[in-house]
Amino acid sequence: MTDVNEQSFSAGSATDTASAPRPKSLRQRIPTPIWRFRPTLQPVAVVRTIKTQIIPKIVLALRSTPIAKPAETAEPTAPTEVEVFAALALGADDGAAFAYVVDLQAKGASVESIFLDLLAPAARQLGAQWESDTTDFASVTLAVGRLQLIIHRLGDSFVQEASDDHGGESALLTIIPGDQHSFGLSMVAEFFRRAGWNLCTGPFSSHQELTSLVHNHWFDIVGFSVSSDRRLDELKKDIHDIRRDSRNRQVGIILGGPMITAQPGLVASMGADMMSADAITAPQQAHGLIEQMKGRK
């Protein structure tokens, strides 16, 4: 395909440019160049023209043209609390982020609010910085590891905030074997612990390790946190084999995480029973699913 800029145009042949015979009167030479017939403009006339014609037109044009305002420089906005906290998690001081959390607790912040309003948004912020290439993978991994450590350090006090207890249901919570994104799983696990569940949490090194665990131990619920679509075939196999091999023949399967929130239809296509949209309601939803599974016997 030829670009328009590459097209060439013919200048015409010699026969095109040859002058056709003209009447004799038209072939007479002009004795003097035509510009010499223009009257000479005197200096006084030049000044008069500038004063009476050009300057008034310029003034009128300036009056009718809106004055351009200087560009307003946007004032830098102060960083949000989440941005400050994420920066601390990325920083050189290994304990700065936890010290920030301790200060919030001293000011009256609950562990639940720290989990949901600080740690979870900070993890999302770090993920966004990685995806936009503003922060490298190693730094984000270190920062998220610090956030997970904070979750574990706050775990005992979080359990003490519990207002209810379902008393003894068991759950296995994990990610797809081989996946690396376990921060969301860590947070959900703390909400299950606070609600009184007996927990076993992943990640697990292999599909065989996962299926052996459900074969040898009773679990009322198995929950997967799904962060992307990269291992959906493996997830479907995991769920199929868990149902086949589980000691509890009525085990309930729950899916959660960013991928499931974005595509709820995956719950059915993967062979699971239900989805959970957030950590707060997940334990109560899981308890309801157990009751449903009992009714299927």
Short mmCIF file of C-alpha atoms in Angstrom, two decimals:
data_model
loop_
_atom_site.label_atom_id
_atom_site.label_comp_id
_atom_site.label_asym_id
_atom_site.label_seq_id
_atom_site.Cartn_x
_atom_site.Cartn_y
_atom_site.Cartn_z
CA MET A 1 0.00 0.00 0.00
CA THR A 2 1.38 3.36 -0.97
CA ASP A 3 1.29 6.19 1.49
CA VAL A 4 0.08 9.50 0.14
CA ASN A 5 3.42 11.03 1.05
CA GLU A 6 5.14 8.54 -1.22
CA GLN A 7 3.08 9.34 -4.32
CA SER A 8 4.93 11.08 -7.14
CA PHE A 9 3.37 13.50 -9.56
CA SER A 10 4.50 14.01 -13.18
CA ALA A 11 5.71 17.47 -14.10
CA GLY A 12 4.54 16.97 -17.67
CA SER A 13 6.36 16.26 -20.90
CA ALA A 14 8.23 18.61 -23.11
CA THR A 15 5.27 18.77 -25.47
CA ASP A 16 3.08 19.92 -22.56
CA THR A 17 5.35 22.80 -21.76
CA ALA A 18 6.07 23.92 -25.29
CA SER A 19 4.58 27.31 -25.99
CA ALA A 20 1.79 27.33 -28.51
CA PRO A 21 1.98 29.92 -31.30
CA ARG A 22 0.60 33.19 -30.08
CA PRO A 23 -0.62 36.27 -31.92
CA LYS A 24 2.17 38.66 -32.74
CA SER A 25 0.80 41.44 -30.52
CA LEU A 26 0.99 39.21 -27.42
CA ARG A 27 4.59 38.26 -28.08
CA GLN A 28 5.90 41.79 -27.79
CA ARG A 29 8.36 42.19 -24.91
CA ILE A 30 7.51 44.44 -22.01
CA PRO A 31 10.34 46.93 -21.99
CA THR A 32 10.47 47.39 -18.22
CA PRO A 33 9.80 44.96 -15.25
CA ILE A 34 6.26 45.48 -14.03
CA TRP A 35 7.22 46.33 -10.40
CA ARG A 36 8.92 49.51 -11.64
CA PHE A 37 5.55 50.97 -12.59
CA ARG A 38 4.43 51.08 -8.92
CA PRO A 39 4.51 54.64 -7.54
CA THR A 40 7.25 55.36 -5.08
CA LEU A 41 5.92 55.69 -1.49
CA GLN A 42 7.38 58.74 0.22
CA PRO A 43 8.55 58.56 3.89
CA VAL A 44 5.88 61.03 4.99
CA ALA A 45 3.19 58.90 3.45
CA VAL A 46 4.55 55.78 5.21
CA VAL A 47 4.31 57.48 8.61
CA ARG A 48 0.80 58.74 7.86
CA THR A 49 -0.36 55.24 6.83
CA ILE A 50 1.05 53.68 10.00
CA LYS A 51 -0.63 56.30 12.22
CA THR A 52 -4.01 56.41 10.51
CA GLN A 53 -4.53 52.82 9.39
CA ILE A 54 -2.20 50.24 10.88
CA ILE A 55 -1.99 51.40 14.51
CA PRO A 56 -5.78 51.87 14.94
CA LYS A 57 -6.37 48.37 13.57
CA ILE A 58 -3.84 46.89 16.00
CA VAL A 59 -5.42 48.71 18.96
CA LEU A 60 -8.88 47.51 17.95
CA ALA A 61 -7.66 43.95 17.57
CA LEU A 62 -6.03 44.01 21.01
CA ARG A 63 -9.21 45.36 22.61
CA SER A 64 -11.35 42.60 21.08
CA THR A 65 -8.95 39.76 21.94
CA PRO A 66 -9.46 38.26 25.40
CA ILE A 67 -6.43 38.60 27.61
CA ALA A 68 -4.85 35.22 28.21
CA LYS A 69 -4.66 34.47 31.89
CA PRO A 70 -1.45 32.97 33.15
CA ALA A 71 -1.74 29.26 33.67
CA GLU A 72 -2.72 28.47 37.20
CA THR A 73 -0.29 26.19 38.91
CA ALA A 74 -2.18 23.43 40.66
CA GLU A 75 -1.32 23.32 44.31
CA PRO A 76 0.14 19.96 45.28
CA THR A 77 -2.38 17.97 47.26
CA ALA A 78 -1.33 16.57 50.59
CA PRO A 79 -0.78 12.80 50.53
CA THR A 80 -3.59 10.72 51.99
CA GLU A 81 -3.12 8.58 55.08
CA VAL A 82 -3.02 5.48 52.89
CA GLU A 83 -0.31 7.01 50.66
CA VAL A 84 1.75 7.99 53.71
CA PHE A 85 1.41 4.51 55.15
CA ALA A 86 2.29 2.81 51.85
CA ALA A 87 5.41 4.99 51.63
CA LEU A 88 6.41 3.91 55.13
CA ALA A 89 5.98 0.26 54.14
CA LEU A 90 8.27 0.88 51.17
CA GLY A 91 10.84 2.80 53.18
CA ALA A 92 14.18 1.78 54.63
CA ASP A 93 12.95 1.64 58.24
CA ASP A 94 11.67 -1.89 58.82
CA GLY A 95 9.51 -0.86 61.78
CA ALA A 96 8.12 2.48 60.58
CA ALA A 97 4.84 1.12 59.24
CA PHE A 98 4.09 -0.84 62.41
CA ALA A 99 4.95 2.17 64.56
CA TYR A 100 2.41 4.17 62.54
CA VAL A 101 -0.24 1.52 63.30
CA VAL A 102 0.61 1.50 67.01
CA ASP A 103 0.15 5.27 67.07
CA LEU A 104 -3.29 4.89 65.46
CA GLN A 105 -4.27 2.34 68.08
CA ALA A 106 -3.14 4.71 70.82
CA LYS A 107 -5.49 7.31 69.32
CA GLY A 108 -8.40 4.90 69.53
CA ALA A 109 -8.49 3.20 66.12
CA SER A 110 -9.85 -0.36 66.18
CA VAL A 111 -7.93 -3.22 64.64
CA GLU A 112 -10.83 -3.79 62.24
CA SER A 113 -10.63 -0.23 60.93
CA ILE A 114 -6.85 -0.55 60.58
CA PHE A 115 -7.30 -3.74 58.57
CA LEU A 116 -10.04 -2.43 56.29
CA ASP A 117 -9.28 1.28 56.02
CA LEU A 118 -5.49 1.24 56.06
CA LEU A 119 -3.83 -2.11 55.36
CA ALA A 120 -6.14 -3.27 52.56
CA PRO A 121 -6.09 0.07 50.65
CA ALA A 122 -2.32 0.30 51.13
CA ALA A 123 -1.89 -3.15 49.61
CA ARG A 124 -4.00 -2.08 46.62
CA GLN A 125 -1.93 1.09 46.30
CA LEU A 126 1.29 -0.92 46.26
CA GLY A 127 -0.16 -3.22 43.62
CA ALA A 128 -1.11 -0.23 41.47
CA GLN A 129 2.40 1.21 41.81
CA TRP A 130 3.86 -2.08 40.64
CA GLU A 131 1.46 -2.35 37.68
CA SER A 132 2.30 1.21 36.61
CA ASP A 133 6.06 0.52 36.93
CA THR A 134 6.51 3.31 39.46
CA THR A 135 7.78 0.80 42.03
CA ASP A 136 9.76 -2.34 41.31
CA PHE A 137 8.61 -5.85 42.15
CA ALA A 138 11.18 -6.44 44.89
CA SER A 139 10.20 -3.27 46.77
CA VAL A 140 6.49 -4.05 46.53
CA THR A 141 7.08 -7.61 47.71
CA LEU A 142 9.00 -6.36 50.74
CA ALA A 143 6.33 -3.77 51.55
CA VAL A 144 3.45 -6.25 51.30
CA GLY A 145 5.42 -8.65 53.49
CA ARG A 146 5.60 -5.91 56.13
CA LEU A 147 1.84 -5.43 55.90
CA GLN A 148 1.26 -9.15 56.38
CA LEU A 149 3.53 -9.11 59.41
CA ILE A 150 1.44 -6.29 60.87
CA ILE A 151 -1.71 -8.36 60.35
CA HIS A 152 -0.19 -11.26 62.26
CA ARG A 153 1.05 -8.99 65.06
CA LEU A 154 -2.41 -7.50 65.47
CA GLY A 155 -4.16 -10.86 65.22
CA ASP A 156 -4.51 -11.57 68.95
CA SER A 157 -5.95 -8.16 69.74
CA PHE A 158 -8.27 -8.50 66.75
CA VAL A 159 -9.68 -11.76 68.13
CA GLN A 160 -10.30 -10.00 71.43
CA GLU A 161 -12.53 -7.49 69.62
CA ALA A 162 -14.88 -10.33 68.61
CA SER A 163 -18.52 -9.80 69.48
CA ASP A 164 -19.83 -13.20 68.36
CA ASP A 165 -18.64 -16.76 68.07
CA HIS A 166 -20.02 -19.58 66.00
CA GLY A 167 -18.02 -22.03 68.04
CA GLY A 168 -15.90 -24.51 66.25
CA GLU A 169 -16.60 -24.69 62.54
CA SER A 170 -13.49 -25.53 60.56
CA ALA A 171 -12.24 -23.88 57.42
CA LEU A 172 -9.32 -24.28 55.08
CA LEU A 173 -8.44 -20.99 53.43
CA THR A 174 -5.86 -20.83 50.70
CA ILE A 175 -4.81 -19.53 47.33
CA ILE A 176 -4.32 -21.66 44.22
CA PRO A 177 -1.09 -23.65 44.69
CA GLY A 178 1.69 -21.80 42.91
CA ASP A 179 0.04 -18.37 43.20
CA GLN A 180 1.96 -15.63 45.01
CA HIS A 181 -0.73 -13.15 46.09
CA SER A 182 -1.62 -14.13 49.66
CA PHE A 183 -2.13 -10.75 51.36
CA GLY A 184 -5.92 -10.82 50.96
CA LEU A 185 -5.99 -14.36 52.28
CA SER A 186 -4.10 -13.31 55.42
CA MET A 187 -6.66 -10.61 56.18
CA VAL A 188 -9.69 -12.83 55.57
CA ALA A 189 -8.18 -15.47 57.84
CA GLU A 190 -8.06 -13.00 60.73
CA PHE A 191 -11.78 -12.30 60.35
CA PHE A 192 -12.49 -16.05 60.48
CA ARG A 193 -10.32 -16.40 63.56
CA ARG A 194 -12.13 -13.56 65.27
CA ALA A 195 -15.45 -15.26 64.52
CA GLY A 196 -14.24 -18.38 66.34
CA TRP A 197 -13.41 -20.65 63.43
CA ASN A 198 -10.81 -23.40 63.56
CA LEU A 199 -8.50 -22.50 60.72
CA CYS A 200 -5.96 -24.04 58.44
CA THR A 201 -4.42 -21.63 55.95
CA GLY A 202 -2.27 -21.94 52.85
CA PRO A 203 -0.58 -21.38 50.59
CA PHE A 204 0.34 -24.95 49.77
CA SER A 205 3.23 -26.06 47.62
CA SER A 206 1.26 -28.42 45.37
CA HIS A 207 -2.13 -29.69 44.35
CA GLN A 208 -1.33 -33.03 45.98
CA GLU A 209 -0.59 -31.41 49.34
CA LEU A 210 -3.93 -29.62 49.25
CA THR A 211 -6.02 -32.65 48.33
CA SER A 212 -4.21 -34.85 50.87
CA LEU A 213 -5.05 -32.35 53.59
CA VAL A 214 -8.79 -32.36 52.90
CA HIS A 215 -8.72 -36.14 52.65
CA ASN A 216 -7.10 -36.56 56.08
CA HIS A 217 -8.86 -33.75 57.99
CA TRP A 218 -12.43 -32.58 58.30
CA PHE A 219 -13.23 -29.13 56.96
CA ASP A 220 -16.67 -27.59 56.80
CA ILE A 221 -15.52 -24.97 54.30
CA VAL A 222 -12.69 -24.63 51.79
CA GLY A 223 -12.13 -21.08 50.58
CA PHE A 224 -9.93 -19.84 47.75
CA SER A 225 -8.72 -16.27 47.26
CA VAL A 226 -8.38 -15.71 43.51
CA SER A 227 -6.35 -12.71 42.39
CA SER A 228 -6.04 -13.26 38.62
CA ASP A 229 -7.12 -15.46 35.72
CA ARG A 230 -3.73 -17.10 35.25
CA ARG A 231 -4.52 -20.38 37.07
CA LEU A 232 -8.24 -20.88 36.59
CA ASP A 233 -7.80 -24.32 35.02
CA GLU A 234 -5.82 -25.39 38.09
CA LEU A 235 -8.48 -23.92 40.37
CA LYS A 236 -11.21 -25.92 38.63
CA LYS A 237 -9.18 -29.11 39.06
CA ASP A 238 -8.50 -28.29 42.73
CA ILE A 239 -12.22 -27.88 43.43
CA HIS A 240 -13.14 -31.05 41.56
CA ASP A 241 -10.58 -33.15 43.42
CA ILE A 242 -11.45 -31.61 46.79
CA ARG A 243 -15.06 -32.67 46.34
CA ARG A 244 -13.95 -36.14 45.25
CA ASP A 245 -11.43 -36.73 48.05
CA SER A 246 -12.77 -34.67 50.97
CA ARG A 247 -13.38 -36.41 54.27
CA ASN A 248 -16.45 -34.17 54.57
CA ARG A 249 -18.64 -35.27 51.65
CA GLN A 250 -20.72 -32.06 52.01
CA VAL A 251 -17.80 -29.63 52.07
CA GLY A 252 -18.70 -26.11 50.96
CA ILE A 253 -16.47 -24.24 48.49
CA ILE A 254 -16.26 -20.44 48.63
CA LEU A 255 -14.39 -18.19 46.22
CA GLY A 256 -13.29 -14.62 46.91
CA GLY A 257 -10.69 -12.10 45.84
CA PRO A 258 -10.36 -9.47 43.10
CA MET A 259 -10.91 -11.84 40.18
CA ILE A 260 -14.15 -13.23 41.58
CA THR A 261 -15.43 -9.77 42.44
CA ALA A 262 -14.81 -8.73 38.84
CA GLN A 263 -16.29 -11.91 37.35
CA PRO A 264 -18.89 -13.47 39.69
CA GLY A 265 -19.83 -15.97 36.98
CA LEU A 266 -16.59 -17.84 37.72
CA VAL A 267 -18.17 -19.27 40.88
CA ALA A 268 -20.43 -21.54 38.85
CA SER A 269 -17.96 -22.28 36.07
CA MET A 270 -15.27 -23.31 38.56
CA GLY A 271 -17.70 -25.62 40.41
CA ALA A 272 -17.81 -23.63 43.67
CA ASP A 273 -20.89 -22.99 45.83
CA MET A 274 -20.75 -19.25 46.49
CA MET A 275 -18.65 -16.10 46.44
CA SER A 276 -17.67 -13.77 49.24
CA ALA A 277 -17.22 -10.12 48.41
CA ASP A 278 -15.46 -8.92 51.56
CA ALA A 279 -13.64 -10.08 54.66
CA ILE A 280 -16.22 -8.74 57.13
CA THR A 281 -19.14 -10.82 55.92
CA ALA A 282 -17.17 -13.88 54.81
CA PRO A 283 -17.42 -15.82 58.12
CA GLN A 284 -21.17 -15.28 58.38
CA GLN A 285 -21.64 -16.27 54.73
CA ALA A 286 -19.58 -19.40 55.30
CA HIS A 287 -21.72 -20.32 58.30
CA GLY A 288 -24.84 -19.93 56.17
CA LEU A 289 -23.34 -22.16 53.48
CA ILE A 290 -22.70 -24.91 56.05
CA GLU A 291 -26.39 -24.88 56.94
CA GLN A 292 -27.28 -25.10 53.26
CA MET A 293 -24.93 -28.04 52.73
CA LYS A 294 -26.51 -29.90 55.64
CA GLY A 295 -29.87 -29.52 53.95
CA ARG A 296 -28.55 -31.22 50.80
CA LYS A 297 -27.96 -34.56 52.54
#
